mmCIF file of C-alpha atoms in Angstrom:
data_model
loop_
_atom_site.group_PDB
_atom_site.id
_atom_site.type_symbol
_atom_site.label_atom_id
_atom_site.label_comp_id
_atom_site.label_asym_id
_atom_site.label_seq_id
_atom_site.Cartn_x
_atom_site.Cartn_y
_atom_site.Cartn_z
ATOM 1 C CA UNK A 1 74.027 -2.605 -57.560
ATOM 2 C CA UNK A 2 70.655 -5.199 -58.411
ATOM 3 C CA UNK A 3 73.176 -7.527 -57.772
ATOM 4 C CA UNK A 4 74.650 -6.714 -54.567
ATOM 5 C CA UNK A 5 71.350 -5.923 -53.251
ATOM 6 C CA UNK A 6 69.648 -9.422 -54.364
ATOM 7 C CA UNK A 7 72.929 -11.072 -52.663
ATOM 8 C CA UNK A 8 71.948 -9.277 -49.585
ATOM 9 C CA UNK A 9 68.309 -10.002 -49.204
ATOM 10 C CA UNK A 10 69.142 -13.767 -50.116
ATOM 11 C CA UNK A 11 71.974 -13.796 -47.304
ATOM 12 C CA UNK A 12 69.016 -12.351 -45.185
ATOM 13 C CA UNK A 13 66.520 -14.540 -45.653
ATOM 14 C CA UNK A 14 69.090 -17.275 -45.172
ATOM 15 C CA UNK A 15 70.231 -16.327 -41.516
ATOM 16 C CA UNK A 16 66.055 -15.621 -40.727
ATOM 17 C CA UNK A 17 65.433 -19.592 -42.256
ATOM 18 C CA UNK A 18 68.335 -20.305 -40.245
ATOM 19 C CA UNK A 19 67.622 -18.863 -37.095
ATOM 20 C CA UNK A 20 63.761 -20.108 -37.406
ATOM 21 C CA UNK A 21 65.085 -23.647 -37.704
ATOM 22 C CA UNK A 22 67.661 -23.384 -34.743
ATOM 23 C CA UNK A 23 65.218 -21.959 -32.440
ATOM 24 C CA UNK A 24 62.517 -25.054 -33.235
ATOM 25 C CA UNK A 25 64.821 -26.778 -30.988
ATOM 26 C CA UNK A 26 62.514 -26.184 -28.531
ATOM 27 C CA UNK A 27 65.542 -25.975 -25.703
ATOM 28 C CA UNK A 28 63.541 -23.401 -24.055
ATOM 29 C CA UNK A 29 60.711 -25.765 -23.943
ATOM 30 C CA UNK A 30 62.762 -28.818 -22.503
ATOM 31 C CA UNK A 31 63.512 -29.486 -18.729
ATOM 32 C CA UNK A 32 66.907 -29.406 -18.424
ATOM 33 C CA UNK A 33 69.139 -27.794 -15.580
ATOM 34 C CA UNK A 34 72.106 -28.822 -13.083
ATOM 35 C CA UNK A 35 71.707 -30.505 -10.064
ATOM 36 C CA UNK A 36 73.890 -30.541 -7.126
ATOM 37 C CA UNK A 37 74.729 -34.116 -5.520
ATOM 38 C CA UNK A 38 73.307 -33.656 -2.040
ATOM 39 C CA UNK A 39 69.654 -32.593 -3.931
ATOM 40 C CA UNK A 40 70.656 -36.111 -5.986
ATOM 41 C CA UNK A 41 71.432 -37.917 -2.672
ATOM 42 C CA UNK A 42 68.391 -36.999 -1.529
ATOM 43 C CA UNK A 43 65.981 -37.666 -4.142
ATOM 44 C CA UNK A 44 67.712 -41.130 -4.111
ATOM 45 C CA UNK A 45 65.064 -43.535 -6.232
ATOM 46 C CA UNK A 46 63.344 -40.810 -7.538
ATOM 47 C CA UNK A 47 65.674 -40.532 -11.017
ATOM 48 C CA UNK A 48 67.531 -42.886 -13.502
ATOM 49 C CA UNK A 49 71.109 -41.861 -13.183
ATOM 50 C CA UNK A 50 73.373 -42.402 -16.563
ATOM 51 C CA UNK A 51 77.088 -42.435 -15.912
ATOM 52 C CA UNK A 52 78.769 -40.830 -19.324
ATOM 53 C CA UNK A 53 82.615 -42.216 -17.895
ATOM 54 C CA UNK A 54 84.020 -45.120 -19.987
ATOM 55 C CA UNK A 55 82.546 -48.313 -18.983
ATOM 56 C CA UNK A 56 85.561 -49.066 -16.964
ATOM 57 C CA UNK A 57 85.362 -46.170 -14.921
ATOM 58 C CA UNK A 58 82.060 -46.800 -14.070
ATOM 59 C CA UNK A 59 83.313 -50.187 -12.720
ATOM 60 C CA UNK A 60 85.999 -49.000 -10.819
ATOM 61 C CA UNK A 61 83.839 -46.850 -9.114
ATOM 62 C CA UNK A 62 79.640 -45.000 -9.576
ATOM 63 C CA UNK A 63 76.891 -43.487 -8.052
ATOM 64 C CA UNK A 64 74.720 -46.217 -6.883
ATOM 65 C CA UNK A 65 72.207 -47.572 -9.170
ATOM 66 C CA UNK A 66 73.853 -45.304 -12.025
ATOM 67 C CA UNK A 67 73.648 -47.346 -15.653
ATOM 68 C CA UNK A 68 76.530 -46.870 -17.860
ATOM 69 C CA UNK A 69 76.113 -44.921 -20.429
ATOM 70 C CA UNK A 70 79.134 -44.288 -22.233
ATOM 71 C CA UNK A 71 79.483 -43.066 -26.053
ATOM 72 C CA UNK A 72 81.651 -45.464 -26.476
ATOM 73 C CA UNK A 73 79.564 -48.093 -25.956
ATOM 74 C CA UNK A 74 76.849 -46.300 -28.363
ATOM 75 C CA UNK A 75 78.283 -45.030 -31.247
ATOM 76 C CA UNK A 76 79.655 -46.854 -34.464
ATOM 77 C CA UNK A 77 81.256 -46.224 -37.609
ATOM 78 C CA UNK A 78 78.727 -45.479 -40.280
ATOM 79 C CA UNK A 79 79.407 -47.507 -43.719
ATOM 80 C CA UNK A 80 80.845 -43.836 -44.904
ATOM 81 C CA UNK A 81 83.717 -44.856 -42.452
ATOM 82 C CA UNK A 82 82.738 -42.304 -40.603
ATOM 83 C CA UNK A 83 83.318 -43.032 -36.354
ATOM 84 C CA UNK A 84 81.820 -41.788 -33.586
ATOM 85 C CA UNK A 85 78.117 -42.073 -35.195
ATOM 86 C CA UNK A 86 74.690 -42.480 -33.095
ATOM 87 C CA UNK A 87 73.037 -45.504 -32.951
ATOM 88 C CA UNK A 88 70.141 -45.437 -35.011
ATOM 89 C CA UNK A 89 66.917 -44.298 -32.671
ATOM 90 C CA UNK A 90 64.935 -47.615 -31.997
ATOM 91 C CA UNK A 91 68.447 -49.038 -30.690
ATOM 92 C CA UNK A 92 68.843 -46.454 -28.407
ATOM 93 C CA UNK A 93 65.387 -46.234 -27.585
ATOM 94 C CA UNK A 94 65.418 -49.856 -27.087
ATOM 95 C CA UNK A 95 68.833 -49.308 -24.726
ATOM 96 C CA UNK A 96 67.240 -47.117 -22.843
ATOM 97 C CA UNK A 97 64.064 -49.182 -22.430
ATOM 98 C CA UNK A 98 65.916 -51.890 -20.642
ATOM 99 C CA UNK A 99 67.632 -49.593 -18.290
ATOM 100 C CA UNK A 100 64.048 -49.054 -16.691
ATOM 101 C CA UNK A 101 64.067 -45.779 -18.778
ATOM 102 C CA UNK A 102 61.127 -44.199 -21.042
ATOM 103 C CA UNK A 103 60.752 -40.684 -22.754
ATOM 104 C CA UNK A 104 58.609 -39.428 -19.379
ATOM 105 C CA UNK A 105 61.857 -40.382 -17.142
ATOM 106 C CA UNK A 106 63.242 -38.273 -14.625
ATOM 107 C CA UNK A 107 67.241 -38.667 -15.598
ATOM 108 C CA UNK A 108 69.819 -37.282 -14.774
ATOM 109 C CA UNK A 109 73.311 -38.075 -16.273
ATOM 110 C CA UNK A 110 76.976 -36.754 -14.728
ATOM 111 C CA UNK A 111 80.595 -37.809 -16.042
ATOM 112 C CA UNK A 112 84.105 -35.999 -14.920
ATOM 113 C CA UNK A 113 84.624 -33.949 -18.448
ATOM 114 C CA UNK A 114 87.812 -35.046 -18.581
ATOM 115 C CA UNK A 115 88.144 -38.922 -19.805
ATOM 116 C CA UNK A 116 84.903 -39.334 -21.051
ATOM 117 C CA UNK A 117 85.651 -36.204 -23.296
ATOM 118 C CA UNK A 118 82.199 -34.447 -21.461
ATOM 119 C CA UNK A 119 80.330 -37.950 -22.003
ATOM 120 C CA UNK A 120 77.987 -36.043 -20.084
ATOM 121 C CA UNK A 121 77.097 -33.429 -22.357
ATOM 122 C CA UNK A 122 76.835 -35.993 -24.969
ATOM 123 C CA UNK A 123 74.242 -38.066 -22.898
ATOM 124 C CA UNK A 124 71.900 -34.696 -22.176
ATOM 125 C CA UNK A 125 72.419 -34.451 -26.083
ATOM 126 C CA UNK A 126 71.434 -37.836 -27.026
ATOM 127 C CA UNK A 127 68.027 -37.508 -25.120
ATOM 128 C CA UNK A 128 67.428 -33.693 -26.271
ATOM 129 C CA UNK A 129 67.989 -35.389 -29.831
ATOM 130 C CA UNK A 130 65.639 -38.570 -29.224
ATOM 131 C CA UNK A 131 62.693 -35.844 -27.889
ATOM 132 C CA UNK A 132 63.130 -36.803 -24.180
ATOM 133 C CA UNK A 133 60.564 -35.400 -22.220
ATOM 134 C CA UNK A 134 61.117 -35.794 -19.212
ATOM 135 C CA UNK A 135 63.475 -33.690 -16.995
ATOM 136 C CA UNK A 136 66.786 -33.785 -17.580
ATOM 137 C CA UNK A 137 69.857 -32.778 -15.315
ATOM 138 C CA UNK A 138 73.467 -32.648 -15.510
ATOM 139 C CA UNK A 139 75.111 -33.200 -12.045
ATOM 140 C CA UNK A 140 76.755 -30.148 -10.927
ATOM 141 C CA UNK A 141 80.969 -31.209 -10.757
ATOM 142 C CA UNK A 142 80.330 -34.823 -11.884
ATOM 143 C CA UNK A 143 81.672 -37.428 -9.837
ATOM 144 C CA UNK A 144 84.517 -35.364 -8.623
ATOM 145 C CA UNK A 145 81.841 -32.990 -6.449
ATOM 146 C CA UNK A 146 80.053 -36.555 -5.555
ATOM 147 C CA UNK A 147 82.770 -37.276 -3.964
ATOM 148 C CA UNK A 148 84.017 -34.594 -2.372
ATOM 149 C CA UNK A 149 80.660 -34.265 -0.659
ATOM 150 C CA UNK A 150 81.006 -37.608 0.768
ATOM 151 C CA UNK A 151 78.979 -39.780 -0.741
ATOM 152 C CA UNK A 152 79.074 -43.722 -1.155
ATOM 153 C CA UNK A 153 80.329 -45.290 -5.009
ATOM 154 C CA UNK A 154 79.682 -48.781 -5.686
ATOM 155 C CA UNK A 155 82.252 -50.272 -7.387
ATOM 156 C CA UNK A 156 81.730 -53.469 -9.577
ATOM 157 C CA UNK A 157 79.622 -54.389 -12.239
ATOM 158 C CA UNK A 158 75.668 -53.224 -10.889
ATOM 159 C CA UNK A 159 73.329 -54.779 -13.151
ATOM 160 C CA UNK A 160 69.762 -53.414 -13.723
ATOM 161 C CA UNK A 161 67.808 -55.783 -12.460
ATOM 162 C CA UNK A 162 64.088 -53.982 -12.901
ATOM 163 C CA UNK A 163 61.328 -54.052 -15.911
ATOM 164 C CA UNK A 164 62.265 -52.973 -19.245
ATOM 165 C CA UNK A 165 60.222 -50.369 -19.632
ATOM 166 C CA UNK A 166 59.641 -49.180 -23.819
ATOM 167 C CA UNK A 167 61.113 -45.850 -25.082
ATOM 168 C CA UNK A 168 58.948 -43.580 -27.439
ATOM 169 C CA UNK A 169 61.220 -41.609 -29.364
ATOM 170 C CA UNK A 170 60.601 -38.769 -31.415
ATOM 171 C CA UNK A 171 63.343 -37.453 -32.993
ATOM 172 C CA UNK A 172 64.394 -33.838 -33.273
ATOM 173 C CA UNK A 173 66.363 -33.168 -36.341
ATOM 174 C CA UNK A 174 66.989 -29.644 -35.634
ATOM 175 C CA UNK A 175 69.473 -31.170 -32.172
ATOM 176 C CA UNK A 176 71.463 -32.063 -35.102
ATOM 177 C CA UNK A 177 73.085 -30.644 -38.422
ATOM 178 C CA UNK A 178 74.095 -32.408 -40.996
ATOM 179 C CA UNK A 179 76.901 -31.552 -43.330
ATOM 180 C CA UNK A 180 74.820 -30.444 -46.735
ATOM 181 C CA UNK A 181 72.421 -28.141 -44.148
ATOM 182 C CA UNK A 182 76.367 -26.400 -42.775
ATOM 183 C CA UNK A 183 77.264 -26.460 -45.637
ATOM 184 C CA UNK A 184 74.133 -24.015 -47.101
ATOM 185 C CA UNK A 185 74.995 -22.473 -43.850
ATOM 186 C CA UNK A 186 78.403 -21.314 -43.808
ATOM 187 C CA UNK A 187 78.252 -17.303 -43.467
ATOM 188 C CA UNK A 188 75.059 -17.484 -41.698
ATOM 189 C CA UNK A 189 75.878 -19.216 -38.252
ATOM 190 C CA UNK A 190 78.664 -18.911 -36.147
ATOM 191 C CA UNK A 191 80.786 -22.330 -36.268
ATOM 192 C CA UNK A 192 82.564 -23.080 -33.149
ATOM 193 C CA UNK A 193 85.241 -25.559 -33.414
ATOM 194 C CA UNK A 194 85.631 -27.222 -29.777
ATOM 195 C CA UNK A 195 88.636 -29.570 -30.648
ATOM 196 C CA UNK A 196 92.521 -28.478 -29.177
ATOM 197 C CA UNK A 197 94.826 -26.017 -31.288
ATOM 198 C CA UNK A 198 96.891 -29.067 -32.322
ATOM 199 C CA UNK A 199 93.904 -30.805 -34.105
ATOM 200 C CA UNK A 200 93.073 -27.366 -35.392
ATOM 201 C CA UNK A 201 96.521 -27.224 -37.057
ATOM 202 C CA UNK A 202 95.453 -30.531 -39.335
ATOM 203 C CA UNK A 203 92.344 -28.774 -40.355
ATOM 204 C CA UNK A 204 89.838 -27.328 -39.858
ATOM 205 C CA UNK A 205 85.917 -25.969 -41.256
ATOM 206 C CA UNK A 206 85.874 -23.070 -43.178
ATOM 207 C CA UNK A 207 85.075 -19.920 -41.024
ATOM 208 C CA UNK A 208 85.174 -21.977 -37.801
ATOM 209 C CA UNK A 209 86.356 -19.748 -34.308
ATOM 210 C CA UNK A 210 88.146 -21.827 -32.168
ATOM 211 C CA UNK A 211 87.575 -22.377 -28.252
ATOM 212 C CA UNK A 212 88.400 -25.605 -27.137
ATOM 213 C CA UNK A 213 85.811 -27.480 -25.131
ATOM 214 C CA UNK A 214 87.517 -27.824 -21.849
ATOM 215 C CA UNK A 215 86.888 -23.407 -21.494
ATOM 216 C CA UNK A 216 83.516 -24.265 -21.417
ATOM 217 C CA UNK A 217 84.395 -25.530 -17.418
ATOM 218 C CA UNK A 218 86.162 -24.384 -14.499
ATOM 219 C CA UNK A 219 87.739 -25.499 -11.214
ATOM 220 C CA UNK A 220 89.311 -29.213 -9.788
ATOM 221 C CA UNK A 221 85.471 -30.365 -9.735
ATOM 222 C CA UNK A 222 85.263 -29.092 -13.496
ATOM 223 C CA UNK A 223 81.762 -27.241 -13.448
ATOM 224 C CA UNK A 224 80.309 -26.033 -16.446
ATOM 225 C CA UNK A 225 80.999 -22.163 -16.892
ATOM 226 C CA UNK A 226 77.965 -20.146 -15.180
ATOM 227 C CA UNK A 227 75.957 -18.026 -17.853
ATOM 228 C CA UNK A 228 77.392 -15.100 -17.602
ATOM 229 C CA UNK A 229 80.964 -17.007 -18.136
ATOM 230 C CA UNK A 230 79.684 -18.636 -20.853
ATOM 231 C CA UNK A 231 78.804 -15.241 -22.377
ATOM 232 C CA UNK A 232 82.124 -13.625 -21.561
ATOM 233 C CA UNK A 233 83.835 -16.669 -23.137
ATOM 234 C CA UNK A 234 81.879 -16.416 -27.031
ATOM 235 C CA UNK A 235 82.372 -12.299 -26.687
ATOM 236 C CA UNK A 236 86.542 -12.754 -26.042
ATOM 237 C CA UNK A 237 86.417 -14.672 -28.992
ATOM 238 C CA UNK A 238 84.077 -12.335 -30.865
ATOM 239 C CA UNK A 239 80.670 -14.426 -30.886
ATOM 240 C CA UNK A 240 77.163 -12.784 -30.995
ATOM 241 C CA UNK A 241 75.913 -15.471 -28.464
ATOM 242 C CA UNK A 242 72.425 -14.643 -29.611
ATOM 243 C CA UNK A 243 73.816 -15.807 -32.777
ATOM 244 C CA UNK A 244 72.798 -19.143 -34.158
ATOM 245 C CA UNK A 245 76.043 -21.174 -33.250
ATOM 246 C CA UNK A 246 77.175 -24.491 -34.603
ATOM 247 C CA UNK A 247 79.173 -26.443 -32.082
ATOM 248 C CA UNK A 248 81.745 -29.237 -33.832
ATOM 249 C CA UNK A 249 84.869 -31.478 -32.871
ATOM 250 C CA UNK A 250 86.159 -34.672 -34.374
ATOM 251 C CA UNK A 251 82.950 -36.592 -32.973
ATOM 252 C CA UNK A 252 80.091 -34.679 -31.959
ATOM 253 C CA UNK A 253 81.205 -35.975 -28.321
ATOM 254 C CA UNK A 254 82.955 -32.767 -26.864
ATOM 255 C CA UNK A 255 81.017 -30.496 -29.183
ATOM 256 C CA UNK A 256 77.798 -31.753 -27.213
ATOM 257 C CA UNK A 257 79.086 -30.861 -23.957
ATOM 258 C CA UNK A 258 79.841 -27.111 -25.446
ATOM 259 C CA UNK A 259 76.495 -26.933 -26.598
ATOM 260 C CA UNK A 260 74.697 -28.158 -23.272
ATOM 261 C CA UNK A 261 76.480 -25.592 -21.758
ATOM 262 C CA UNK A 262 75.704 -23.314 -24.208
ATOM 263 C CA UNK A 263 71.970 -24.073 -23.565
ATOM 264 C CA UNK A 264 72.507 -24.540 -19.323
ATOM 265 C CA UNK A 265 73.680 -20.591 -20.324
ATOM 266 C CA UNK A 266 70.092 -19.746 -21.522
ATOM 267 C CA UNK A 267 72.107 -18.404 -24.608
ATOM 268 C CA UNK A 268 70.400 -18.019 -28.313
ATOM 269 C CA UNK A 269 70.212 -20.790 -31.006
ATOM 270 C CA UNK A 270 72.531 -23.921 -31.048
ATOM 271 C CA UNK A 271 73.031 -26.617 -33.087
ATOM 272 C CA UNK A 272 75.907 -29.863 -32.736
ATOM 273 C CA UNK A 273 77.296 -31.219 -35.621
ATOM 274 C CA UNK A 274 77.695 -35.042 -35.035
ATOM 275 C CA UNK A 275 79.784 -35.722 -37.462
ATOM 276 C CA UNK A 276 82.412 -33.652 -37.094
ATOM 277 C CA UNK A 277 85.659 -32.929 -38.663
ATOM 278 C CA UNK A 278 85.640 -36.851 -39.369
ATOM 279 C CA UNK A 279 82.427 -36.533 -41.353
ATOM 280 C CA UNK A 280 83.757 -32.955 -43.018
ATOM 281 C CA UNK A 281 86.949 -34.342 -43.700
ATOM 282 C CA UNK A 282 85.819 -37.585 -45.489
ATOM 283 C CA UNK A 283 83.217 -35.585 -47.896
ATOM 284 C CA UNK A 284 85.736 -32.896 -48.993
ATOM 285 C CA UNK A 285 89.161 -34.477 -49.919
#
């Protein structure tokens, strides 16, 4: 019974450490919301607009003034051999510096959540992660709803031709998990694997409920769930979504778009796992 009773008060005061350290995320404290593309339109000059598509997308066809800013073009393969990592912060930083862009930057970043794998959400991630504080939008229906409304693309290769500008990070660790902190967390978060059934079927994390990152939008122009969606969603597939949550794929790419979401939701605790069932996989065979 002295046992079973110390089990319990340690499993406690692991979910309370956990849910301490989730909630230092400070995404209650950050600027971050949608915007719809006539309010963009509008405010033309007044943000720095990151396109999440593939770079080639973005050259057939983006916002004016937009800078790519595709995960693809910013991620590497670690000398684990694991893909899809960040660049290390003062390369990013120093990216974003020369797109006229520093931590106090209004930005907002859009994508079509469908070939950039929600690009978009990964962007919004990226600058959550580097301690952006600035606001922060994601545009409301992504290119598809910019152009439905209307309004011009510029097709080509745009180059930035302004000041580079220098980026202050200041890195949140808590944006991010790392695979020995989910590992001393398994039983006390929810994990929330975003990939499709079939990659599910070649594995998967321990514990993990499945709901694959393209629920988390709706509609031709793909907008992200509203909140009360978003809650309906976890509860169908029995989530506390004032839970601490853990959002993973193969990449961290489509996880990050589940967890902006998540966040866009005003929903509890939430934490992406960048390295993904890549990173998992290599470090238990």
């Amino acid at each position: 019974m002295e046992r079973c009773r110390g089990r319990f008060v340690l499993l406690t005061v692991l979910v309370a450490a956990v849910v301490v350290v989730l909630a230092a995320s400070g995404a209650s404290a950050r600027d971050f919301g949608l915007m719809e593309p006539q309010s963009l339109a509008r405010a033309a000059g007044t943000w720095v607009v990151l396109d999440g598509r593939p770079r080639s997308d973005w050259q057939a066809g983006h916002i004016p003034g937009a800078r790519s800013f595709s995960w693809e073009n910013y991620t590497r393969t670690d000398d684990r051999g694991v893909p899809y990592k960040l660049w290390p912060p003062r390369d990013l930083a120093r990216a974003l510096g020369a797109m006229g862009i520093d931590e106090r930057t209004p930005v907002v970043v859009y994508g079509d959540a469908d070939k950039s794998w929600g690009g978009e959400g990964w962007a919004a991630w990226v600058l959550a992660w580097l301690g952006h504080k600035g606001p922060v939008r994601m545009l409301n229906g992504g290119i598809q709803a910019w152009t439905a409304a209307g309004l011009p693309l510029t097709r080509g290769h745009e180059r930035y031709s302004g000041g580079t500008l220098t980026y202050r990070s200041a890195v949140r660790p808590e944006e991010d998990i790392t695979t020995a902190e989910l590992e001393r967390s398994l039983g006390a978060v929810t994990i929330i694997d975003t990939r499709s059934f079939f990659e599910r079927l070649a594995g998967r994390i321990p514990g993990s409920v499945h709901i694959p990152w393209d629920k988390f939008f709706t509609g031709k122009e793909r907008r992200p769930l509203a909140p009360a969606e978003v809650r309906r969603l976890l509860a169908r597939n029995g989530v506390d979504a004032d839970r601490p949550v853990v959002y993973y794929c193969a990449g961290g790419i489509r996880s990050a778009y589940a967890l902006m979401v998540h966040e866009l939701a005003g929903l509890g605790p939430a934490r992406n796992y960048e390295g993904g069932m890549e990173e998992w996989k290599r470090l238990h065979r």
